[in-house]
PDB file of C-alpha atoms in Angstrom:
ATOM      1  CA  MET A   1       0.274  -0.123   0.096  1.00  0.00           C
ATOM      2  CA  SER A   2       3.643   2.696   1.221  1.00  0.00           C
ATOM      3  CA  LEU A   3       4.581   2.263  -2.645  1.00  0.00           C
ATOM      4  CA  PHE A   4       1.185   2.843  -4.529  1.00  0.00           C
ATOM      5  CA  ASN A   5       0.878   6.097  -2.195  1.00  0.00           C
ATOM      6  CA  TYR A   6       4.287   6.542  -3.906  1.00  0.00           C
ATOM      7  CA  ALA A   7       3.505   6.361  -7.027  1.00  0.00           C
ATOM      8  CA  LEU A   8       0.276   8.184  -6.720  1.00  0.00           C
ATOM      9  CA  PHE A   9       2.089  11.201  -5.276  1.00  0.00           C
ATOM     10  CA  PHE A  10       4.900  10.617  -8.205  1.00  0.00           C
ATOM     11  CA  VAL A  11       1.836  11.130 -10.923  1.00  0.00           C
ATOM     12  CA  PHE A  12       0.043  13.863  -8.888  1.00  0.00           C
ATOM     13  CA  ILE A  13       3.425  15.886  -8.880  1.00  0.00           C
ATOM     14  CA  ALA A  14       4.470  14.827 -12.815  1.00  0.00           C
ATOM     15  CA  THR A  15       0.805  15.788 -13.281  1.00  0.00           C
ATOM     16  CA  CYS A  16       1.507  18.978 -12.168  1.00  0.00           C
ATOM     17  CA  PHE A  17       4.436  20.305 -13.298  1.00  0.00           C
ATOM     18  CA  ALA A  18       4.531  18.190 -16.816  1.00  0.00           C
ATOM     19  CA  CYS A  19       4.253  21.618 -18.702  1.00  0.00           C
ATOM     20  CA  THR A  20       6.208  23.974 -16.258  1.00  0.00           C
ATOM     21  CA  ARG A  21       9.436  25.520 -18.653  1.00  0.00           C
ATOM     22  CA  PHE A  22      12.830  23.792 -16.634  1.00  0.00           C
ATOM     23  CA  PRO A  23      15.060  24.933 -16.574  1.00  0.00           C
ATOM     24  CA  ILE A  24      14.076  28.246 -17.856  1.00  0.00           C
ATOM     25  CA  VAL A  25      17.282  29.332 -19.155  1.00  0.00           C
ATOM     26  CA  VAL A  26      16.277  32.067 -22.773  1.00  0.00           C
ATOM     27  CA  GLN A  27      19.659  31.408 -23.852  1.00  0.00           C
ATOM     28  CA  VAL A  28      18.367  27.119 -24.891  1.00  0.00           C
ATOM     29  CA  ASP A  29      15.208  28.906 -26.661  1.00  0.00           C
ATOM     30  CA  PHE A  30      17.500  31.329 -28.957  1.00  0.00           C
ATOM     31  CA  CYS A  31      19.720  27.943 -29.369  1.00  0.00           C
ATOM     32  CA  LYS A  32      17.301  26.533 -30.140  1.00  0.00           C
ATOM     33  CA  SER A  33      15.196  28.327 -32.203  1.00  0.00           C
ATOM     34  CA  ASP A  34      15.438  29.231 -35.785  1.00  0.00           C
ATOM     35  CA  PHE A  35      14.255  32.805 -35.130  1.00  0.00           C
ATOM     36  CA  VAL A  36      14.056  34.740 -33.144  1.00  0.00           C
ATOM     37  CA  PHE A  37      12.784  37.899 -33.272  1.00  0.00           C
ATOM     38  CA  GLU A  38      10.359  41.137 -31.941  1.00  0.00           C
ATOM     39  CA  ALA A  39       7.151  41.178 -33.245  1.00  0.00           C
ATOM     40  CA  ASN A  40       3.852  43.647 -32.344  1.00  0.00           C
ATOM     41  CA  ILE A  41       0.952  40.815 -32.882  1.00  0.00           C
ATOM     42  CA  THR A  42      -1.775  42.605 -35.524  1.00  0.00           C
ATOM     43  CA  SER A  43      -3.973  39.623 -35.485  1.00  0.00           C
ATOM     44  CA  SER A  44      -5.096  36.752 -34.380  1.00  0.00           C
ATOM     45  CA  LYS A  45      -7.749  33.853 -34.783  1.00  0.00           C
ATOM     46  CA  THR A  46      -8.469  29.600 -34.722  1.00  0.00           C
ATOM     47  CA  SER A  47      -7.191  27.432 -37.656  1.00  0.00           C
ATOM     48  CA  ALA A  48      -9.524  26.083 -39.959  1.00  0.00           C
ATOM     49  CA  ASN A  49      -8.711  23.041 -37.196  1.00  0.00           C
ATOM     50  CA  ASN A  50     -10.211  25.116 -33.787  1.00  0.00           C
ATOM     51  CA  ILE A  51      -6.579  23.530 -32.354  1.00  0.00           C
ATOM     52  CA  ASN A  52      -4.065  26.385 -33.016  1.00  0.00           C
ATOM     53  CA  TYR A  53      -3.619  29.949 -33.141  1.00  0.00           C
ATOM     54  CA  GLU A  54      -2.649  31.532 -35.753  1.00  0.00           C
ATOM     55  CA  TYR A  55      -0.985  35.198 -35.486  1.00  0.00           C
ATOM     56  CA  GLY A  56      -0.590  38.005 -37.912  1.00  0.00           C
ATOM     57  CA  PHE A  57       2.223  40.052 -36.451  1.00  0.00           C
ATOM     58  CA  ASP A  58       5.032  42.915 -38.311  1.00  0.00           C
ATOM     59  CA  VAL A  59       8.319  42.544 -37.335  1.00  0.00           C
ATOM     60  CA  LYS A  60      10.293  45.368 -36.182  1.00  0.00           C
ATOM     61  CA  THR A  61      13.679  43.543 -34.869  1.00  0.00           C
ATOM     62  CA  VAL A  62      15.215  40.757 -35.573  1.00  0.00           C
ATOM     63  CA  PHE A  63      17.456  38.850 -33.764  1.00  0.00           C
ATOM     64  CA  LYS A  64      18.585  35.550 -34.752  1.00  0.00           C
ATOM     65  CA  GLY A  65      17.621  34.468 -38.786  1.00  0.00           C
ATOM     66  CA  ALA A  66      16.986  36.331 -41.713  1.00  0.00           C
ATOM     67  CA  ALA A  67      13.392  38.698 -42.026  1.00  0.00           C
ATOM     68  CA  LYS A  68      12.983  38.064 -45.324  1.00  0.00           C
ATOM     69  CA  ASN A  69      12.408  34.512 -44.708  1.00  0.00           C
ATOM     70  CA  ILE A  70      10.503  34.514 -41.434  1.00  0.00           C
ATOM     71  CA  PRO A  71       6.956  33.251 -42.428  1.00  0.00           C
ATOM     72  CA  SER A  72       3.899  36.058 -42.248  1.00  0.00           C
ATOM     73  CA  THR A  73       2.169  33.566 -39.863  1.00  0.00           C
ATOM     74  CA  LEU A  74       3.135  31.754 -36.822  1.00  0.00           C
ATOM     75  CA  VAL A  75       1.130  29.578 -35.074  1.00  0.00           C
ATOM     76  CA  GLY A  76       0.407  28.672 -31.599  1.00  0.00           C
ATOM     77  CA  ASP A  77      -1.177  25.873 -29.263  1.00  0.00           C
ATOM     78  CA  GLY A  78      -5.016  26.236 -28.839  1.00  0.00           C
ATOM     79  CA  TYR A  79      -7.199  24.821 -26.267  1.00  0.00           C
ATOM     80  CA  PHE A  80      -6.845  21.362 -26.405  1.00  0.00           C
ATOM     81  CA  MET A  81      -3.295  20.520 -26.134  1.00  0.00           C
ATOM     82  CA  ASN A  82      -1.887  18.954 -23.821  1.00  0.00           C
ATOM     83  CA  CYS A  83      -0.565  22.133 -21.674  1.00  0.00           C
ATOM     84  CA  GLY A  84      -2.829  25.050 -23.170  1.00  0.00           C
ATOM     85  CA  PRO A  85      -3.010  27.916 -25.107  1.00  0.00           C
ATOM     86  CA  GLU A  86       0.001  30.394 -25.953  1.00  0.00           C
ATOM     87  CA  LYS A  87      -2.462  33.638 -26.361  1.00  0.00           C
ATOM     88  CA  LEU A  88      -1.010  36.815 -27.162  1.00  0.00           C
ATOM     89  CA  ARG A  89      -2.310  39.726 -27.308  1.00  0.00           C
ATOM     90  CA  LEU A  90      -3.441  42.041 -30.231  1.00  0.00           C
ATOM     91  CA  ASN A  91      -1.040  45.448 -30.375  1.00  0.00           C
ATOM     92  CA  THR A  92       1.723  43.987 -27.868  1.00  0.00           C
ATOM     93  CA  ALA A  93       5.112  43.704 -29.130  1.00  0.00           C
ATOM     94  CA  TYR A  94       6.803  40.361 -28.446  1.00  0.00           C
ATOM     95  CA  VAL A  95      10.125  39.144 -28.492  1.00  0.00           C
ATOM     96  CA  ILE A  96       9.412  35.255 -30.644  1.00  0.00           C
ATOM     97  CA  PHE A  97      11.914  32.259 -30.285  1.00  0.00           C
ATOM     98  CA  ALA A  98      10.647  30.664 -33.114  1.00  0.00           C
ATOM     99  CA  LYS A  99      11.685  26.706 -35.027  1.00  0.00           C
ATOM    100  CA  ARG A 100       9.669  26.239 -38.524  1.00  0.00           C
ATOM    101  CA  GLY A 101       7.777  23.079 -37.237  1.00  0.00           C
ATOM    102  CA  ASN A 102       7.992  19.262 -39.050  1.00  0.00           C
ATOM    103  CA  ASP A 103       4.957  21.019 -40.897  1.00  0.00           C
ATOM    104  CA  GLY A 104       6.525  23.617 -42.404  1.00  0.00           C
ATOM    105  CA  ALA A 105       5.048  25.542 -40.266  1.00  0.00           C
ATOM    106  CA  LEU A 106       6.256  28.740 -38.139  1.00  0.00           C
ATOM    107  CA  ARG A 107       5.521  27.907 -34.206  1.00  0.00           C
ATOM    108  CA  PHE A 108       6.460  29.022 -31.036  1.00  0.00           C
ATOM    109  CA  LEU A 109       8.595  28.006 -28.724  1.00  0.00           C
ATOM    110  CA  PHE A 110       8.369  30.897 -26.068  1.00  0.00           C
ATOM    111  CA  TYR A 111       7.875  33.829 -26.219  1.00  0.00           C
ATOM    112  CA  ILE A 112       8.201  37.495 -23.336  1.00  0.00           C
ATOM    113  CA  ASN A 113       6.392  40.066 -23.303  1.00  0.00           C
ATOM    114  CA  MET A 114       8.718  43.152 -23.853  1.00  0.00           C
ATOM    115  CA  ARG A 115       7.763  45.035 -21.120  1.00  0.00           C
ATOM    116  CA  PHE A 116       9.925  42.683 -19.189  1.00  0.00           C
ATOM    117  CA  VAL A 117      12.807  42.421 -21.540  1.00  0.00           C
ATOM    118  CA  LYS A 118      15.825  44.763 -20.676  1.00  0.00           C
ATOM    119  CA  SER A 119      18.498  45.507 -24.250  1.00  0.00           C
ATOM    120  CA  THR A 120      21.109  43.621 -21.566  1.00  0.00           C
ATOM    121  CA  ASP A 121      19.072  40.751 -22.628  1.00  0.00           C
ATOM    122  CA  PHE A 122      19.705  40.230 -26.716  1.00  0.00           C
ATOM    123  CA  LYS A 123      23.472  41.590 -25.699  1.00  0.00           C
ATOM    124  CA  ARG A 124      24.568  39.198 -23.554  1.00  0.00           C
ATOM    125  CA  MET A 125      22.379  36.384 -25.482  1.00  0.00           C
ATOM    126  CA  THR A 126      24.131  36.966 -29.569  1.00  0.00           C
ATOM    127  CA  THR A 127      27.990  38.453 -28.159  1.00  0.00           C
ATOM    128  CA  LYS A 128      28.488  36.027 -24.397  1.00  0.00           C
ATOM    129  CA  TYR A 129      27.315  33.168 -25.271  1.00  0.00           C
ATOM    130  CA  ASP A 130      27.419  30.025 -28.063  1.00  0.00           C
ATOM    131  CA  CYS A 131      25.290  27.981 -28.900  1.00  0.00           C
ATOM    132  CA  ASP A 132      27.371  25.465 -27.050  1.00  0.00           C
ATOM    133  CA  CYS A 133      26.521  27.908 -23.394  1.00  0.00           C
ATOM    134  CA  LYS A 134      30.620  28.686 -22.699  1.00  0.00           C
ATOM    135  CA  GLU A 135      31.668  31.968 -22.060  1.00  0.00           C
ATOM    136  CA  ILE A 136      33.210  34.294 -24.718  1.00  0.00           C
ATOM    137  CA  ASP A 137      35.922  36.290 -23.589  1.00  0.00           C
ATOM    138  CA  ASN A 138      35.413  39.660 -24.275  1.00  0.00           C
TER     139      ASN A 138
END
């Protein structure tokens, strides 16, 4: 019975933290991303199958990748996905960390509202570390 209680407790804890990002290190998201850019969200709609959100956006600044290669639509998880929706506010600026999915669509890896971003954050990510997380001496 005791083993069952431990197993039940473990499943409960695992369920609680299943969608929590561990570790929360923006540099890892930067390195995994095909594109990292600041964008203003201009439109939002649910996809035809109601599984995802599709966002239109205006790119302001590109931190990784080429602006000409960034598709015009960004796809985020909807309400029916395991970890819930990736819902962005219209007319709000975000830093988007995105990767092309297997279907070719540009998908979120992570996003940060610009009001929480300091100018030193991107200098640190783009000049102080390489994508193997080794410190670069300057």
